[in-house]
């Protein structure tokens, strides 16, 4: 494999890894927002306490 071929192969590999990192980052961002929302709901419920229990 020539150096030029190695460069092309590595460039493709880097692109694939960058895309994978972006996908993981998107999932992580979604999970963080989901966690924050649930923490907010939990805090609100704890603030209310058991006052509204049926």
Steps between C-alpha positions, in 0.01 A plus 500: 500500500650831397507799729234665283271198547566502874412869514171443315414204725578697816300800377196274450554344842523844666178610328318187620621552857401868494148404388479238774609754763233741375229233527608415854510870593144545371380206711688634801345846457152343482566288810623805693185697414287201597683467833464872573126489429448200728708660775282811469181294528641315801595825674153644432333190641722504807419869552130422491556208735202274555244779513327403178492124552163343430 
